[in-house]
Coordinates of C-alpha atoms in Angstrom, one line a residue:
M1 CA 0.0 0.0 0.0
R2 CA 1.5 3.3 -1.1
F3 CA -0.2 6.7 -1.2
V4 CA 0.1 10.3 -0.2
H5 CA -2.8 11.8 1.7
A6 CA -3.3 15.5 2.7
T7 CA -5.6 16.3 5.7
L8 CA -6.8 19.9 5.7
P9 CA -6.5 21.9 8.9
Q10 CA -9.9 23.0 10.2
R11 CA -11.9 23.2 13.4
I12 CA -15.4 21.6 13.5
R13 CA -18.2 22.5 15.9
F14 CA -21.2 20.1 15.7
A15 CA -24.1 20.8 18.0
S16 CA -27.7 21.4 17.3
G17 CA -29.1 24.7 18.6
A18 CA -25.6 26.1 19.3
A19 CA -24.8 28.1 16.1
A20 CA -24.7 31.6 17.7
A21 CA -22.5 30.5 20.6
G22 CA -20.2 28.5 18.3
V23 CA -19.8 31.4 15.8
R24 CA -19.1 33.8 18.7
A25 CA -16.5 31.6 20.1
E26 CA -14.7 31.2 16.7
V27 CA -14.8 34.9 16.0
E28 CA -13.3 35.6 19.5
R29 CA -10.7 33.0 18.9
L30 CA -9.6 34.9 15.8
D31 CA -9.7 38.1 17.8
A32 CA -11.7 39.6 15.0
R33 CA -13.2 43.1 15.3
R34 CA -14.9 43.8 12.0
V35 CA -17.1 40.9 10.8
M36 CA -18.4 40.7 7.2
V37 CA -21.6 38.6 7.2
I38 CA -22.4 36.9 3.9
A39 CA -26.0 35.6 3.8
A40 CA -28.6 35.6 1.1
D41 CA -31.7 37.7 1.7
A42 CA -33.7 34.5 2.3
E43 CA -31.4 33.8 5.3
R44 CA -31.6 37.3 6.7
V45 CA -33.7 36.5 9.8
L46 CA -31.6 33.5 10.6
A47 CA -28.3 35.4 10.1
D48 CA -29.6 38.2 12.4
E49 CA -30.1 35.7 15.2
I50 CA -26.6 34.1 14.8
V51 CA -24.6 37.3 14.6
A52 CA -26.6 39.4 17.0
D53 CA -23.6 39.5 19.5
L54 CA -20.9 40.0 17.0
P55 CA -19.0 43.2 15.9
V56 CA -20.6 43.3 12.4
A57 CA -19.0 45.8 10.0
L58 CA -21.2 44.9 7.0
R59 CA -23.8 42.5 5.8
H60 CA -23.7 41.3 2.2
D61 CA -26.6 39.6 0.6
E62 CA -25.8 39.5 -3.2
V63 CA -25.5 35.7 -3.5
L64 CA -25.9 33.9 -6.8
M65 CA -25.3 30.3 -8.0
H66 CA -21.9 29.4 -9.5
V67 CA -20.4 32.7 -8.2
P68 CA -20.3 35.0 -11.2
V69 CA -17.1 37.0 -11.4
D70 CA -18.8 40.4 -11.2
V71 CA -20.7 39.3 -8.1
A72 CA -17.4 38.2 -6.5
E73 CA -15.7 41.5 -7.4
R74 CA -18.5 43.6 -5.7
A75 CA -18.2 41.4 -2.5
R76 CA -14.4 41.9 -2.5
A77 CA -14.8 45.6 -2.9
A78 CA -17.3 45.7 0.0
A79 CA -15.0 43.8 2.3
A80 CA -12.1 46.2 1.5
A81 CA -14.3 49.3 1.9
H82 CA -15.4 48.2 5.4
E83 CA -12.0 46.9 6.4
A84 CA -13.4 43.5 7.3
D85 CA -11.1 41.1 9.2
V86 CA -13.2 38.0 9.2
I87 CA -16.0 36.5 7.1
V88 CA -19.0 34.7 8.6
S89 CA -20.9 32.9 5.8
I90 CA -24.4 31.6 6.6
G91 CA -26.2 29.6 4.0
G92 CA -25.7 26.9 1.3
G93 CA -23.0 26.2 -1.2
S94 CA -23.5 29.5 -3.2
T95 CA -23.0 31.5 0.0
T96 CA -19.9 29.6 1.0
G97 CA -18.7 29.9 -2.6
L98 CA -18.9 33.7 -2.5
A99 CA -17.1 33.8 0.9
K100 CA -14.3 31.8 -0.7
A101 CA -14.1 34.1 -3.7
V102 CA -13.5 37.0 -1.2
A103 CA -11.0 35.0 0.8
L104 CA -9.1 34.0 -2.4
T105 CA -8.0 37.6 -3.0
T106 CA -8.1 39.1 0.5
G107 CA -6.8 36.2 2.6
L108 CA -9.6 36.9 5.1
P109 CA -10.5 33.9 7.4
I110 CA -13.9 32.3 7.0
V111 CA -16.2 30.9 9.7
A112 CA -18.7 28.9 7.7
V113 CA -22.3 28.1 9.0
P114 CA -23.9 25.7 6.6
T115 CA -27.7 25.4 6.2
T116 CA -27.6 22.7 3.5
Y117 CA -25.6 19.5 2.8
A118 CA -23.5 21.1 0.1
G119 CA -20.1 20.4 1.8
S120 CA -18.2 23.3 0.2
E121 CA -17.4 24.5 3.7
A122 CA -15.0 21.5 4.2
T123 CA -13.0 22.0 1.0
D124 CA -10.2 24.2 -0.3
V125 CA -11.9 24.3 -3.7
W126 CA -13.2 27.6 -5.2
G127 CA -15.3 28.2 -8.3
L128 CA -16.1 31.3 -10.4
T129 CA -18.2 31.7 -13.5
E130 CA -17.6 34.1 -16.4
N131 CA -19.1 34.1 -19.9
S132 CA -20.9 30.8 -19.1
V133 CA -17.6 29.0 -18.2
K134 CA -17.1 27.8 -14.6
T135 CA -13.4 27.8 -13.5
T136 CA -12.4 25.9 -10.4
G137 CA -9.2 25.7 -8.4
R138 CA -7.7 24.9 -5.1
D139 CA -6.1 27.3 -2.6
P140 CA -5.5 27.1 1.1
R141 CA -6.8 30.6 1.6
V142 CA -10.4 29.6 0.8
L143 CA -10.6 26.8 3.3
P144 CA -12.8 28.0 6.1
V145 CA -10.8 28.1 9.4
A146 CA -13.8 26.8 11.2
I147 CA -17.2 25.2 10.5
V148 CA -20.2 25.6 12.8
Y149 CA -22.6 22.8 12.2
D150 CA -26.1 23.3 13.7
T151 CA -28.6 20.8 12.4
S152 CA -31.5 22.9 13.5
L153 CA -30.6 25.4 10.8
T154 CA -31.5 22.8 8.1
L155 CA -35.1 22.3 9.4
T156 CA -36.5 25.0 7.1
L157 CA -34.8 23.3 4.0
P158 CA -37.7 21.7 2.2
V159 CA -37.6 17.9 1.7
E160 CA -37.1 18.2 -2.0
L161 CA -34.1 20.5 -1.6
S162 CA -32.8 18.4 1.3
V163 CA -32.9 15.3 -1.0
A164 CA -31.1 17.0 -3.8
S165 CA -28.5 18.6 -1.5
G166 CA -27.9 15.2 0.2
L167 CA -27.4 13.4 -3.0
N168 CA -24.9 16.1 -4.0
A169 CA -23.0 15.1 -0.9
L170 CA -23.3 11.5 -1.8
A171 CA -21.8 12.3 -5.2
H172 CA -18.7 13.6 -3.3
C173 CA -18.4 10.2 -1.7
V174 CA -18.8 8.3 -5.0
D175 CA -16.4 10.5 -6.9
S176 CA -13.8 10.2 -4.2
L177 CA -13.5 6.5 -4.9
W178 CA -11.9 7.1 -8.3
A179 CA -10.9 10.7 -8.4
P180 CA -7.3 11.7 -9.4
R181 CA -6.0 11.6 -5.8
A182 CA -8.1 8.7 -4.5
D183 CA -6.5 6.8 -1.6
P184 CA -7.5 4.4 1.2
I185 CA -8.2 7.2 3.7
N186 CA -10.5 9.0 1.2
A187 CA -12.3 5.7 0.6
A188 CA -12.8 5.1 4.3
L189 CA -14.3 8.6 4.8
A190 CA -16.4 8.3 1.6
V191 CA -17.9 4.9 2.6
E192 CA -18.8 6.2 6.1
G193 CA -20.3 9.2 4.4
V194 CA -22.5 7.0 2.2
R195 CA -23.5 5.0 5.3
A196 CA -24.6 8.1 7.1
L197 CA -26.4 9.6 4.2
N198 CA -28.1 6.3 3.3
L199 CA -29.5 6.3 6.8
G200 CA -30.1 10.0 7.3
L201 CA -31.8 11.1 4.1
P202 CA -34.7 8.7 4.3
G203 CA -35.1 9.9 7.9
V204 CA -35.3 13.5 6.6
A205 CA -38.0 12.5 4.1
R206 CA -40.0 10.6 6.7
N207 CA -39.8 13.2 9.4
P208 CA -38.7 16.6 8.0
S209 CA -39.0 18.3 11.4
G210 CA -36.9 15.7 13.3
L211 CA -33.2 16.2 14.0
D212 CA -32.0 12.6 13.9
G213 CA -32.2 12.1 10.2
R214 CA -30.8 15.6 9.5
E215 CA -27.9 15.1 12.0
R216 CA -26.9 11.9 10.2
A217 CA -27.2 13.6 6.8
L218 CA -25.2 16.6 8.0
Y219 CA -22.5 14.4 9.5
G220 CA -22.4 12.4 6.2
A221 CA -22.1 15.6 4.2
Y222 CA -19.1 16.7 6.2
L223 CA -17.3 13.3 5.7
S224 CA -18.1 13.4 2.0
A225 CA -16.6 16.8 1.6
V226 CA -13.5 15.9 3.5
A227 CA -13.0 12.9 1.2
F228 CA -13.6 15.0 -1.9
A229 CA -11.3 17.7 -0.8
S230 CA -8.4 15.2 -0.6
A231 CA -9.4 13.1 -3.6
G232 CA -10.2 15.9 -6.1
S233 CA -12.8 16.2 -8.8
G234 CA -13.7 13.0 -10.6
L235 CA -15.8 12.7 -13.8
H236 CA -19.1 13.4 -12.0
H237 CA -18.0 16.8 -10.7
K238 CA -16.3 17.7 -14.0
I239 CA -19.6 17.1 -15.8
C240 CA -21.7 19.0 -13.3
H241 CA -19.3 22.0 -13.2
V242 CA -19.5 22.2 -17.0
L243 CA -23.3 22.0 -17.1
G244 CA -23.8 24.4 -14.2
G245 CA -21.4 27.0 -15.7
M246 CA -22.6 26.8 -19.3
Y247 CA -26.4 26.5 -18.7
N248 CA -26.8 27.9 -15.1
L249 CA -28.5 24.7 -13.9
P250 CA -29.3 24.4 -10.2
H251 CA -26.3 22.9 -8.5
A252 CA -27.7 20.3 -6.2
Q253 CA -30.4 19.0 -8.6
T254 CA -27.8 18.7 -11.4
H255 CA -25.6 16.6 -9.2
A256 CA -28.5 14.5 -8.0
V257 CA -29.6 13.7 -11.6
V258 CA -26.1 13.0 -13.0
L259 CA -24.8 10.7 -10.3
P260 CA -26.4 7.4 -11.2
Y261 CA -25.3 7.8 -14.8
V262 CA -21.7 8.4 -13.9
L263 CA -21.8 5.4 -11.5
A264 CA -23.2 3.2 -14.2
F265 CA -20.5 4.5 -16.6
N266 CA -17.5 3.9 -14.3
A267 CA -18.5 0.9 -12.1
P268 CA -17.7 -1.8 -14.7
N269 CA -14.0 -0.6 -14.6
A270 CA -13.9 0.3 -10.9
P271 CA -14.7 -3.1 -9.2
D272 CA -13.3 -2.2 -5.8
A273 CA -15.3 1.0 -5.7
D274 CA -18.4 -0.8 -6.8
R275 CA -17.9 -3.5 -4.1
R276 CA -17.5 -0.9 -1.4
L277 CA -20.7 0.8 -2.5
A278 CA -22.6 -2.5 -2.7
E279 CA -21.6 -3.4 0.8
V280 CA -22.5 -0.1 2.4
F281 CA -25.9 0.0 0.5
G282 CA -26.5 -3.7 1.2
A283 CA -27.3 -4.3 -2.4
G284 CA -26.0 -6.5 -5.3
N285 CA -24.0 -3.6 -6.7
G286 CA -23.5 0.1 -6.2
L287 CA -25.9 1.3 -8.8
A288 CA -28.7 -0.9 -7.5
G289 CA -28.2 0.4 -4.0
L290 CA -28.1 4.0 -5.2
Q291 CA -31.2 3.6 -7.2
A292 CA -33.1 2.0 -4.3
L293 CA -32.2 5.0 -2.2
R294 CA -33.2 7.4 -4.9
A295 CA -36.6 5.7 -5.3
T296 CA -37.1 6.0 -1.5
L297 CA -36.4 9.7 -1.7
D298 CA -38.3 10.4 -5.0
A299 CA -35.1 12.0 -6.2
P300 CA -34.7 14.3 -9.3
T301 CA -34.4 12.2 -12.5
A302 CA -33.9 14.3 -15.6
L303 CA -31.8 17.3 -16.6
R304 CA -34.6 18.5 -18.9
D305 CA -36.7 19.2 -15.8
Y306 CA -34.2 22.0 -14.8
G307 CA -34.0 23.9 -18.1
F308 CA -31.3 21.8 -20.0
A309 CA -32.3 21.6 -23.7
E310 CA -31.7 18.6 -25.9
A311 CA -30.2 20.9 -28.5
D312 CA -27.4 21.8 -26.1
L313 CA -26.2 18.3 -25.7
P314 CA -23.5 18.4 -28.5
D315 CA -21.8 21.5 -27.1
A316 CA -22.0 20.1 -23.6
V317 CA -20.4 16.8 -24.7
E318 CA -17.6 18.7 -26.3
A319 CA -16.9 20.8 -23.2
V320 CA -17.1 17.8 -20.8
L321 CA -14.7 15.8 -23.0
K322 CA -12.0 18.4 -22.5
S323 CA -12.3 18.1 -18.7
V324 CA -12.4 14.4 -18.1
P325 CA -9.6 13.2 -15.7
E326 CA -6.9 11.2 -17.5
D327 CA -7.2 8.3 -15.1
N328 CA -11.0 8.0 -15.1
P329 CA -11.8 4.3 -14.8
T330 CA -13.7 4.2 -18.1
K331 CA -12.2 5.9 -21.1
A332 CA -14.5 8.7 -22.2
T333 CA -15.2 9.4 -25.8
A334 CA -17.5 11.8 -27.5
D335 CA -19.8 8.9 -28.4
N336 CA -20.2 7.3 -24.9
L337 CA -20.4 10.7 -23.2
A338 CA -23.2 11.7 -25.6
V339 CA -25.1 8.5 -24.7
M340 CA -24.6 9.2 -21.0
L341 CA -25.7 12.8 -21.1
H342 CA -28.7 12.1 -23.3
A343 CA -29.9 9.5 -20.9
A344 CA -29.4 12.0 -18.0
W345 CA -31.3 14.6 -20.1
E346 CA -34.3 12.4 -20.6
G347 CA -34.1 10.6 -17.3
S348 CA -34.0 7.1 -18.8
E349 CA -32.7 4.1 -16.7
P350 CA -29.0 4.2 -16.2
A351 CA -27.2 1.4 -17.9

C-alpha cells in the first residue's frame, strides 16, 4: 500500500441549537473586530439571530449560484471598503462559494455556518463563472478556518431540496473512490459518508421536522466533503461543473440527476469502488443500492426538468470531454459521453 494523503487543517463544531454560541467563540478565537456577514436575503432573519452579539461591520446579501465573477468583485470591494477582518458565511454552497471568492484575493479567514448539505465548507476548492464558463481551483486561503454545524438550521430546508443537496453530498463520496488523488483514507471517509447519508436522508424524508435524520445527513455531508477535498474532482463533478457554468443549472439538482449515470459508466471498470458501495448500501451492486435510495427519496431524475435543452447536448459533450480526468476508470469518448448525457437529459434508466 503506497499513497500520499493530505488532511486539511480546520476546526469543526457540531451541536444542534448552538450556532450563535459557536460562531461567537470562533470569532473571538480569531480576535476579529470587523465581521463581514455573507448571507442571502432569504437567510436574513436566521443570520440576524446568529450574529446578534458580533461586531458586524457589514452584511452582504448578493449571493448567486456558481459565483459570477462580477458578483465576487463587488463582494471583495465591499470587504475592503469596510475593512473586514473575518467573514461569517451563513447559507448553502453558493453563500460559501462567495465567501471563498472574497478570501481568495483578500486572505480573510472564513467561519462557515452551513444550512444545507453542500459540503463546500470543508474543502479548499473555489469556483467562479464568467461568460458561461465555470473555472475551479484549489487554494488554502479559501478553506474556512472553522465550520459551525447546527442541524436545527436545516429544518427549514424543504424535503425536495434536502434530498437534492444530500445526493450532491453522496456524489462527493462516490467521486472520491476514483478521483485523481483517491487513496484508502479518502475511501474510508467516503464509505462512512455514504452510510450516514443512506440512513439520514430517508429519515429526513419521513420526518422533516426531526433532528435525527438531519444530523446523520449533515455528518455524512461533512465526511463526503473531506474525502472530496483530498481526492479531487472526478468525472461526476467535472460534468456538473460544465453543465452548471454553461447553462446555469441548479447545483444540487444537477448533481442528484447525473450521479447514477456516472456510476453506471464507471462501475464496470472500478470493481473495488463498486464492491464498497454495494456493501454499504446492502445491495448487489453500487448502482442498485443508489437507485433504491433514490426511489425511496423520490429523487430528481432528468436534466430537462431543470432547463437543460436537448439541442445543447452536442456542445455540452464537447466541453465535458475536455475536462475528463486522465485516469477516469472508463475511457471517455464523444460517443459514450453523448449517450450518457442524453440519458441524463431524458431521465432514462442508467445502464
